[in-house]
Tab-separated table of C-alpha atoms (C1' of nucleotides) in Angstrom:
chain	number	residue	atom	x	y	z
A	1	UNK	CA	-43.844	111.635	-1.509
A	2	UNK	CA	-40.940	113.145	-2.492
A	3	UNK	CA	-38.943	116.648	-1.453
A	4	UNK	CA	-37.335	119.714	-4.398
A	5	UNK	CA	-34.331	117.926	-4.335
A	6	UNK	CA	-35.177	113.941	-4.594
A	7	UNK	CA	-37.190	115.363	-7.605
A	8	UNK	CA	-33.990	117.148	-9.725
A	9	UNK	CA	-31.612	114.391	-9.341
A	10	UNK	CA	-34.389	112.394	-10.785
A	11	UNK	CA	-34.657	114.134	-13.543
A	12	UNK	CA	-31.399	115.675	-14.038
A	13	UNK	CA	-31.802	119.333	-13.204
A	14	UNK	CA	-31.386	122.068	-10.721
A	15	UNK	CA	-34.045	122.411	-8.420
A	16	UNK	CA	-34.277	126.499	-9.261
A	17	UNK	CA	-35.267	125.424	-12.354
A	18	UNK	CA	-38.802	123.191	-11.167
A	19	UNK	CA	-39.562	126.329	-9.443
A	20	UNK	CA	-39.362	128.213	-12.375
A	21	UNK	CA	-41.375	124.972	-14.716
A	22	UNK	CA	-43.529	126.097	-11.774
A	23	UNK	CA	-44.139	129.600	-12.229
A	24	UNK	CA	-44.688	130.054	-15.530
A	25	UNK	CA	-47.392	126.623	-15.647
A	26	UNK	CA	-45.347	124.097	-17.344
A	27	UNK	CA	-46.079	121.617	-13.718
A	28	UNK	CA	-48.375	122.054	-12.223
A	29	UNK	CA	-48.725	123.074	-8.065
A	30	UNK	CA	-47.256	120.622	-6.435
A	31	UNK	CA	-48.775	119.538	-2.630
A	32	UNK	CA	-46.756	120.962	0.635
A	33	UNK	CA	-45.789	119.817	3.443
A	34	UNK	CA	-46.900	121.091	7.063
A	35	UNK	CA	-43.578	123.760	6.954
A	36	UNK	CA	-43.986	124.879	3.669
A	37	UNK	CA	-42.100	122.454	1.592
A	38	UNK	CA	-43.216	121.000	-2.082
A	39	UNK	CA	-43.518	117.100	-1.489
A	40	UNK	CA	-43.750	115.212	-5.310
A	41	UNK	CA	-45.233	111.769	-6.097
A	42	UNK	CA	-44.636	109.812	-9.444
A	43	UNK	CA	-46.392	111.601	-11.491
A	44	UNK	CA	-44.623	115.177	-11.326
A	45	UNK	CA	-41.157	113.063	-11.582
A	46	UNK	CA	-42.693	111.649	-15.379
A	47	UNK	CA	-43.851	114.937	-16.127
A	48	UNK	CA	-41.000	116.881	-15.385
A	49	UNK	CA	-38.960	114.132	-17.293
A	50	UNK	CA	-40.810	115.199	-20.391
A	51	UNK	CA	-40.575	118.332	-20.224
A	52	UNK	CA	-36.128	117.132	-19.656
A	53	UNK	CA	-36.455	115.210	-23.040
A	54	UNK	CA	-38.189	118.319	-24.631
A	55	UNK	CA	-35.905	120.487	-23.868
A	56	UNK	CA	-32.653	118.446	-24.307
A	57	UNK	CA	-33.558	118.132	-28.260
A	58	UNK	CA	-34.119	122.020	-27.449
A	59	UNK	CA	-37.959	121.745	-28.214
A	60	UNK	CA	-39.073	125.806	-26.764
A	61	UNK	CA	-41.566	125.697	-23.637
A	62	UNK	CA	-44.413	126.862	-24.996
A	63	UNK	CA	-44.163	124.037	-27.682
A	64	UNK	CA	-43.469	121.627	-23.883
A	65	UNK	CA	-46.746	122.877	-22.592
A	66	UNK	CA	-48.689	122.001	-26.315
A	67	UNK	CA	-47.946	118.527	-25.801
A	68	UNK	CA	-48.951	118.408	-22.390
A	69	UNK	CA	-52.034	119.993	-22.907
A	70	UNK	CA	-52.601	117.805	-25.379
A	71	UNK	CA	-51.933	114.664	-22.811
A	72	UNK	CA	-53.980	116.106	-20.318
A	73	UNK	CA	-57.065	115.948	-22.773
A	74	UNK	CA	-56.575	112.506	-23.635
A	75	UNK	CA	-56.145	113.129	-27.043
A	76	UNK	CA	-56.047	110.043	-29.161
A	77	UNK	CA	-52.532	107.701	-29.670
A	78	UNK	CA	-52.538	108.785	-33.393
A	79	UNK	CA	-51.190	112.608	-31.694
A	80	UNK	CA	-48.557	111.451	-29.386
A	81	UNK	CA	-47.026	108.781	-32.016
A	82	UNK	CA	-47.087	111.879	-34.799
A	83	UNK	CA	-45.635	113.836	-31.902
A	84	UNK	CA	-42.826	111.930	-31.265
A	85	UNK	CA	-41.696	110.673	-34.396
A	86	UNK	CA	-41.148	114.662	-35.787
A	87	UNK	CA	-39.257	114.250	-32.485
A	88	UNK	CA	-37.051	111.572	-33.845
A	89	UNK	CA	-36.659	113.679	-37.437
A	90	UNK	CA	-35.213	116.157	-35.766
A	91	UNK	CA	-33.155	114.478	-33.713
A	92	UNK	CA	-31.662	112.178	-36.390
A	93	UNK	CA	-31.434	115.945	-38.284
A	94	UNK	CA	-29.471	117.043	-35.251
A	95	UNK	CA	-26.752	113.790	-35.567
A	96	UNK	CA	-26.153	113.851	-39.070
A	97	UNK	CA	-25.003	117.753	-37.622
A	98	UNK	CA	-22.658	116.821	-35.264
A	99	UNK	CA	-21.219	113.299	-36.993
A	100	UNK	CA	-20.461	115.993	-40.283
A	101	UNK	CA	-19.322	118.251	-38.089
A	102	UNK	CA	-17.331	115.843	-36.381
A	103	UNK	CA	-15.387	114.497	-39.734
A	104	UNK	CA	-15.008	118.412	-40.530
A	105	UNK	CA	-13.026	118.801	-37.334
A	106	UNK	CA	-10.893	115.684	-37.364
A	107	UNK	CA	-9.794	117.484	-41.014
A	108	UNK	CA	-9.003	119.972	-38.822
A	109	UNK	CA	-6.386	118.202	-37.089
A	110	UNK	CA	-4.497	115.787	-38.511
A	111	UNK	CA	-4.152	118.408	-41.166
A	112	UNK	CA	-1.771	119.928	-38.937
A	113	UNK	CA	-0.740	116.438	-37.209
A	114	UNK	CA	0.442	115.657	-39.961
A	115	UNK	CA	1.560	118.949	-42.106
A	116	UNK	CA	2.781	122.223	-39.380
A	117	UNK	CA	3.849	120.457	-37.065
A	118	UNK	CA	5.731	118.155	-38.738
A	119	UNK	CA	7.310	120.655	-40.126
A	120	UNK	CA	7.203	123.613	-37.729
A	121	UNK	CA	5.251	125.494	-41.045
A	122	UNK	CA	3.092	128.668	-39.570
A	123	UNK	CA	0.060	126.617	-39.430
A	124	UNK	CA	-3.004	127.484	-42.027
A	125	UNK	CA	-6.160	126.089	-40.142
A	126	UNK	CA	-8.145	128.295	-39.595
A	127	UNK	CA	-7.412	130.082	-42.689
A	128	UNK	CA	-8.792	126.751	-44.424
A	129	UNK	CA	-12.464	126.418	-43.194
A	130	UNK	CA	-13.532	129.822	-44.928
A	131	UNK	CA	-12.165	127.138	-48.216
B	1	UNK	CA	-15.724	142.225	-50.247
B	2	UNK	CA	-18.942	141.452	-49.219
B	3	UNK	CA	-21.835	142.630	-47.647
B	4	UNK	CA	-22.716	142.088	-44.608
B	5	UNK	CA	-26.216	139.794	-46.219
B	6	UNK	CA	-24.206	137.946	-48.231
B	7	UNK	CA	-21.518	136.437	-45.336
B	8	UNK	CA	-25.051	135.508	-42.771
B	9	UNK	CA	-26.024	133.302	-46.399
B	10	UNK	CA	-22.209	131.731	-46.222
B	11	UNK	CA	-22.373	131.092	-42.592
B	12	UNK	CA	-25.741	130.606	-42.386
B	13	UNK	CA	-26.604	133.146	-39.361
B	14	UNK	CA	-28.921	136.231	-39.702
B	15	UNK	CA	-27.631	139.477	-39.735
B	16	UNK	CA	-28.405	141.022	-36.944
B	17	UNK	CA	-26.582	138.403	-34.887
B	18	UNK	CA	-23.231	139.384	-36.822
B	19	UNK	CA	-23.819	142.655	-35.944
B	20	UNK	CA	-24.506	141.507	-32.177
B	21	UNK	CA	-21.015	139.822	-32.778
B	22	UNK	CA	-18.899	142.856	-34.000
B	23	UNK	CA	-20.751	144.351	-30.738
B	24	UNK	CA	-19.172	142.472	-27.944
B	25	UNK	CA	-15.760	142.151	-29.503
B	26	UNK	CA	-16.289	138.405	-31.714
B	27	UNK	CA	-15.299	139.360	-35.319
B	28	UNK	CA	-13.526	142.293	-35.129
B	29	UNK	CA	-14.871	146.447	-36.860
B	30	UNK	CA	-15.145	145.684	-40.285
B	31	UNK	CA	-14.209	147.980	-43.243
B	32	UNK	CA	-17.412	149.904	-44.569
B	33	UNK	CA	-18.213	151.869	-47.755
B	34	UNK	CA	-18.175	155.240	-48.361
B	35	UNK	CA	-22.147	155.310	-47.530
B	36	UNK	CA	-21.271	153.603	-44.246
B	37	UNK	CA	-22.148	150.318	-45.281
B	38	UNK	CA	-19.993	147.365	-43.329
B	39	UNK	CA	-17.503	145.398	-46.324
B	40	UNK	CA	-16.701	141.957	-45.404
B	41	UNK	CA	-13.279	140.114	-46.732
B	42	UNK	CA	-12.531	135.851	-46.766
B	43	UNK	CA	-10.914	136.462	-43.425
B	44	UNK	CA	-14.276	137.737	-41.199
B	45	UNK	CA	-16.174	134.942	-43.416
B	46	UNK	CA	-13.587	132.597	-41.584
B	47	UNK	CA	-13.915	133.775	-38.480
B	48	UNK	CA	-17.714	133.742	-38.655
B	49	UNK	CA	-18.081	129.727	-39.779
B	50	UNK	CA	-15.690	129.166	-37.120
B	51	UNK	CA	-17.526	130.656	-34.727
B	52	UNK	CA	-21.226	129.743	-36.065
B	53	UNK	CA	-19.077	125.776	-35.393
B	54	UNK	CA	-17.978	126.695	-32.220
B	55	UNK	CA	-21.958	127.900	-31.894
B	56	UNK	CA	-23.447	124.656	-33.158
B	57	UNK	CA	-22.326	122.508	-30.230
B	58	UNK	CA	-23.253	124.650	-27.543
B	59	UNK	CA	-19.863	126.421	-26.820
B	60	UNK	CA	-20.664	130.162	-25.306
B	61	UNK	CA	-19.073	132.929	-26.620
B	62	UNK	CA	-16.482	133.624	-23.849
B	63	UNK	CA	-15.102	129.855	-24.667
B	64	UNK	CA	-15.039	130.915	-28.396
B	65	UNK	CA	-13.119	133.825	-27.818
B	66	UNK	CA	-10.439	132.880	-26.039
B	67	UNK	CA	-9.751	130.184	-28.579
B	68	UNK	CA	-9.715	133.198	-31.678
B	69	UNK	CA	-7.059	134.890	-28.704
B	70	UNK	CA	-5.292	132.046	-28.629
B	71	UNK	CA	-5.627	132.105	-32.841
B	72	UNK	CA	-4.847	135.588	-32.931
B	73	UNK	CA	-2.366	135.459	-30.579
B	74	UNK	CA	0.190	132.298	-32.979
B	75	UNK	CA	0.041	130.119	-30.400
B	76	UNK	CA	1.802	126.170	-31.391
B	77	UNK	CA	-0.829	124.262	-33.050
B	78	UNK	CA	0.470	121.802	-30.121
B	79	UNK	CA	-3.319	124.172	-27.814
B	80	UNK	CA	-5.176	123.861	-31.665
B	81	UNK	CA	-5.200	120.167	-31.867
B	82	UNK	CA	-5.784	119.659	-28.342
B	83	UNK	CA	-8.977	122.168	-28.146
B	84	UNK	CA	-10.263	120.086	-31.105
B	85	UNK	CA	-9.915	117.370	-29.733
B	86	UNK	CA	-11.873	117.917	-26.729
B	87	UNK	CA	-14.509	119.669	-28.927
B	88	UNK	CA	-15.025	116.410	-30.762
B	89	UNK	CA	-15.162	114.624	-27.700
B	90	UNK	CA	-17.967	116.507	-26.291
B	91	UNK	CA	-19.286	116.242	-30.028
B	92	UNK	CA	-19.474	112.501	-29.590
B	93	UNK	CA	-21.211	112.525	-26.063
B	94	UNK	CA	-23.496	114.667	-27.748
B	95	UNK	CA	-24.390	112.258	-30.301
B	96	UNK	CA	-24.303	109.131	-28.300
B	97	UNK	CA	-27.367	111.157	-26.021
B	98	UNK	CA	-29.482	111.542	-28.614
B	99	UNK	CA	-28.518	108.503	-29.816
B	100	UNK	CA	-30.337	106.713	-25.940
B	101	UNK	CA	-32.968	109.583	-26.897
B	102	UNK	CA	-33.969	108.409	-29.734
B	103	UNK	CA	-34.266	104.929	-28.978
B	104	UNK	CA	-36.520	105.535	-25.466
B	105	UNK	CA	-38.305	107.253	-28.505
B	106	UNK	CA	-39.238	105.168	-30.794
B	107	UNK	CA	-40.277	102.151	-27.783
B	108	UNK	CA	-42.472	104.844	-27.065
B	109	UNK	CA	-44.114	105.232	-30.244
B	110	UNK	CA	-43.597	101.534	-30.702
B	111	UNK	CA	-46.150	100.706	-26.875
B	112	UNK	CA	-48.726	102.625	-28.554
B	113	UNK	CA	-48.752	101.727	-31.765
B	114	UNK	CA	-48.717	97.724	-31.237
B	115	UNK	CA	-50.726	98.457	-27.945
B	116	UNK	CA	-53.618	100.923	-27.231
B	117	UNK	CA	-53.831	102.357	-30.790
B	118	UNK	CA	-54.667	98.516	-31.548
B	119	UNK	CA	-56.999	98.025	-29.006
B	120	UNK	CA	-58.425	101.042	-28.093
B	121	UNK	CA	-57.490	100.897	-24.452
B	122	UNK	CA	-56.216	103.706	-22.453
B	123	UNK	CA	-52.347	105.109	-23.323
B	124	UNK	CA	-50.195	104.948	-20.530
B	125	UNK	CA	-46.669	106.500	-22.222
B	126	UNK	CA	-46.452	109.010	-19.980
B	127	UNK	CA	-46.969	106.733	-16.861
B	128	UNK	CA	-44.120	104.677	-18.432
B	129	UNK	CA	-41.244	107.604	-18.083
B	130	UNK	CA	-41.001	107.536	-15.228
B	131	UNK	CA	-40.823	103.892	-15.163
C	1	DG	C1'	-35.482	160.077	-60.926
C	2	DT	C1'	-37.780	157.068	-58.343
C	3	DT	C1'	-39.440	152.567	-55.528
C	4	DG	C1'	-38.037	149.059	-53.113
C	5	DA	C1'	-34.451	146.242	-51.085
C	6	DA	C1'	-30.630	145.848	-48.123
C	7	DC	C1'	-28.329	148.863	-45.208
C	8	DC	C1'	-27.708	152.489	-40.962
C	9	DT	C1'	-27.906	152.915	-35.267
C	10	DA	C1'	-30.165	152.581	-30.886
C	11	DA	C1'	-32.674	150.811	-27.463
C	12	DA	C1'	-36.178	147.551	-25.908
C	13	DG	C1'	-37.826	143.377	-25.862
C	14	DT	C1'	-37.062	137.127	-25.771
C	15	DA	C1'	-36.238	132.743	-23.263
C	16	DA	C1'	-34.699	130.325	-20.512
C	17	DC	C1'	-32.416	130.200	-16.782
C	18	DT	C1'	-29.046	131.501	-13.202
C	19	DT	C1'	-27.969	134.147	-9.272
C	20	DG	C1'	-28.904	136.555	-4.691
C	21	DA	C1'	-30.726	138.033	-0.311
C	22	DG	C1'	-32.774	137.027	3.663
C	23	DG	C1'	-34.887	133.935	5.801
C	24	DA	C1'	-37.505	129.592	8.255
C	25	DT	C1'	-37.786	124.320	8.817
C	26	DG	C1'	-35.920	119.331	8.797
C	27	DC	C1'	-33.227	116.521	11.382
C	28	DA	C1'	-28.908	114.507	13.121
C	29	DT	C1'	-26.276	114.494	17.381
C	30	DG	C1'	-23.824	116.014	22.128
D	1	DC	C1'	-33.748	119.811	24.425
D	2	DA	C1'	-30.361	121.953	21.847
D	3	DT	C1'	-27.881	123.419	18.298
D	4	DG	C1'	-26.005	122.923	13.865
D	5	DC	C1'	-26.440	122.291	8.945
D	6	DA	C1'	-28.173	120.801	5.181
D	7	DT	C1'	-31.877	121.802	2.388
D	8	DC	C1'	-35.798	124.501	1.790
D	9	DC	C1'	-38.958	128.845	1.007
D	10	DT	C1'	-39.913	133.857	-1.297
D	11	DC	C1'	-39.095	137.129	-4.139
D	12	DA	C1'	-36.265	140.330	-7.452
D	13	DA	C1'	-32.445	141.048	-10.617
D	14	DG	C1'	-28.886	139.170	-12.802
D	15	DT	C1'	-26.604	136.541	-17.590
D	16	DT	C1'	-26.277	134.368	-22.336
D	17	DA	C1'	-27.194	135.253	-26.161
D	18	DC	C1'	-29.989	136.412	-29.321
D	19	DT	C1'	-33.907	139.490	-31.900
D	20	DT	C1'	-37.270	142.928	-32.755
D	21	DT	C1'	-38.319	147.469	-33.434
D	22	DA	C1'	-38.561	152.548	-34.558
D	23	DG	C1'	-36.386	155.633	-37.183
D	24	DG	C1'	-33.550	157.176	-40.904
D	25	DT	C1'	-29.818	156.478	-44.911
D	26	DT	C1'	-27.536	154.224	-49.163
D	27	DC	C1'	-27.594	151.502	-53.376
D	28	DA	C1'	-29.168	149.142	-57.459
D	29	DA	C1'	-32.255	148.563	-61.455
D	30	DC	C1'	-35.225	150.745	-64.417
DNA sequence: GTTGAACCTAAAGTAACTTGAGGATGCATG
DNA sequence: CATGCATCCTCAAGTTACTTTAGGTTCAAC
């Protein structure tokens, strides 16, 4: 049994976020201690970590709910595997976009370092962004 | 001179988003045609593309505004270069996080494919997420 | 000259949280 | 035992970055 603060630390999120997830039905109502404090178990942590992982790739809460329902209904693995495969594709696309962006930014930096910063000429970096 | 729809296409965003950016002062009030339609030029496009690029890496609008002010004030290149360098670091960190996530997901998928899907045993994939 | 796509403004709605107010609980320490 | 002080509680309101809706105007093509 772990406290909400401990759960937050382990799942890398904030305490209010956990209460928020509970309020929208993403996390079940947890057990309570005598004084009313929430008490979580290993399963709650697993669920929250999965939620956060999905959020890391910007999956909307609605979709995450779907996934969790799928799990709760004990659907065959194929669906889960398909689901994760789709997510992996999304991740790969995102990585590629970021790499391209990084390359573009490296060109900007180089442009300034070897050009206008050397000869003290005015910088045209922002104009070049539009091609 | 290009229309708002054309601008949206070229900057890969929606028309309402452009009007929203104008309303919060991120984009200047553009020229207008006789009938009142907005008319943009190359510089507006450059600015919008830069804004969108910053948004792609989740930079908040406030920070983008700062950057653009920095540009408007004709600050020396060093600041711009520093700015982009910091952004590149943020991008690299994000890429690494995504690669790790992808690896983790690949383990889940493999686990199902070589395990429960073969022997039709119940799946423990979600439990394993919490280690 | 009419019709359909694209544009206009203003206001309200949405997602996913975060922050704030005002108070109760839990536990280590004098 | 009491007394801090960190952590917890609820409920409501605020925030960011848009999106959607409503009701109307303009533009371009046939």
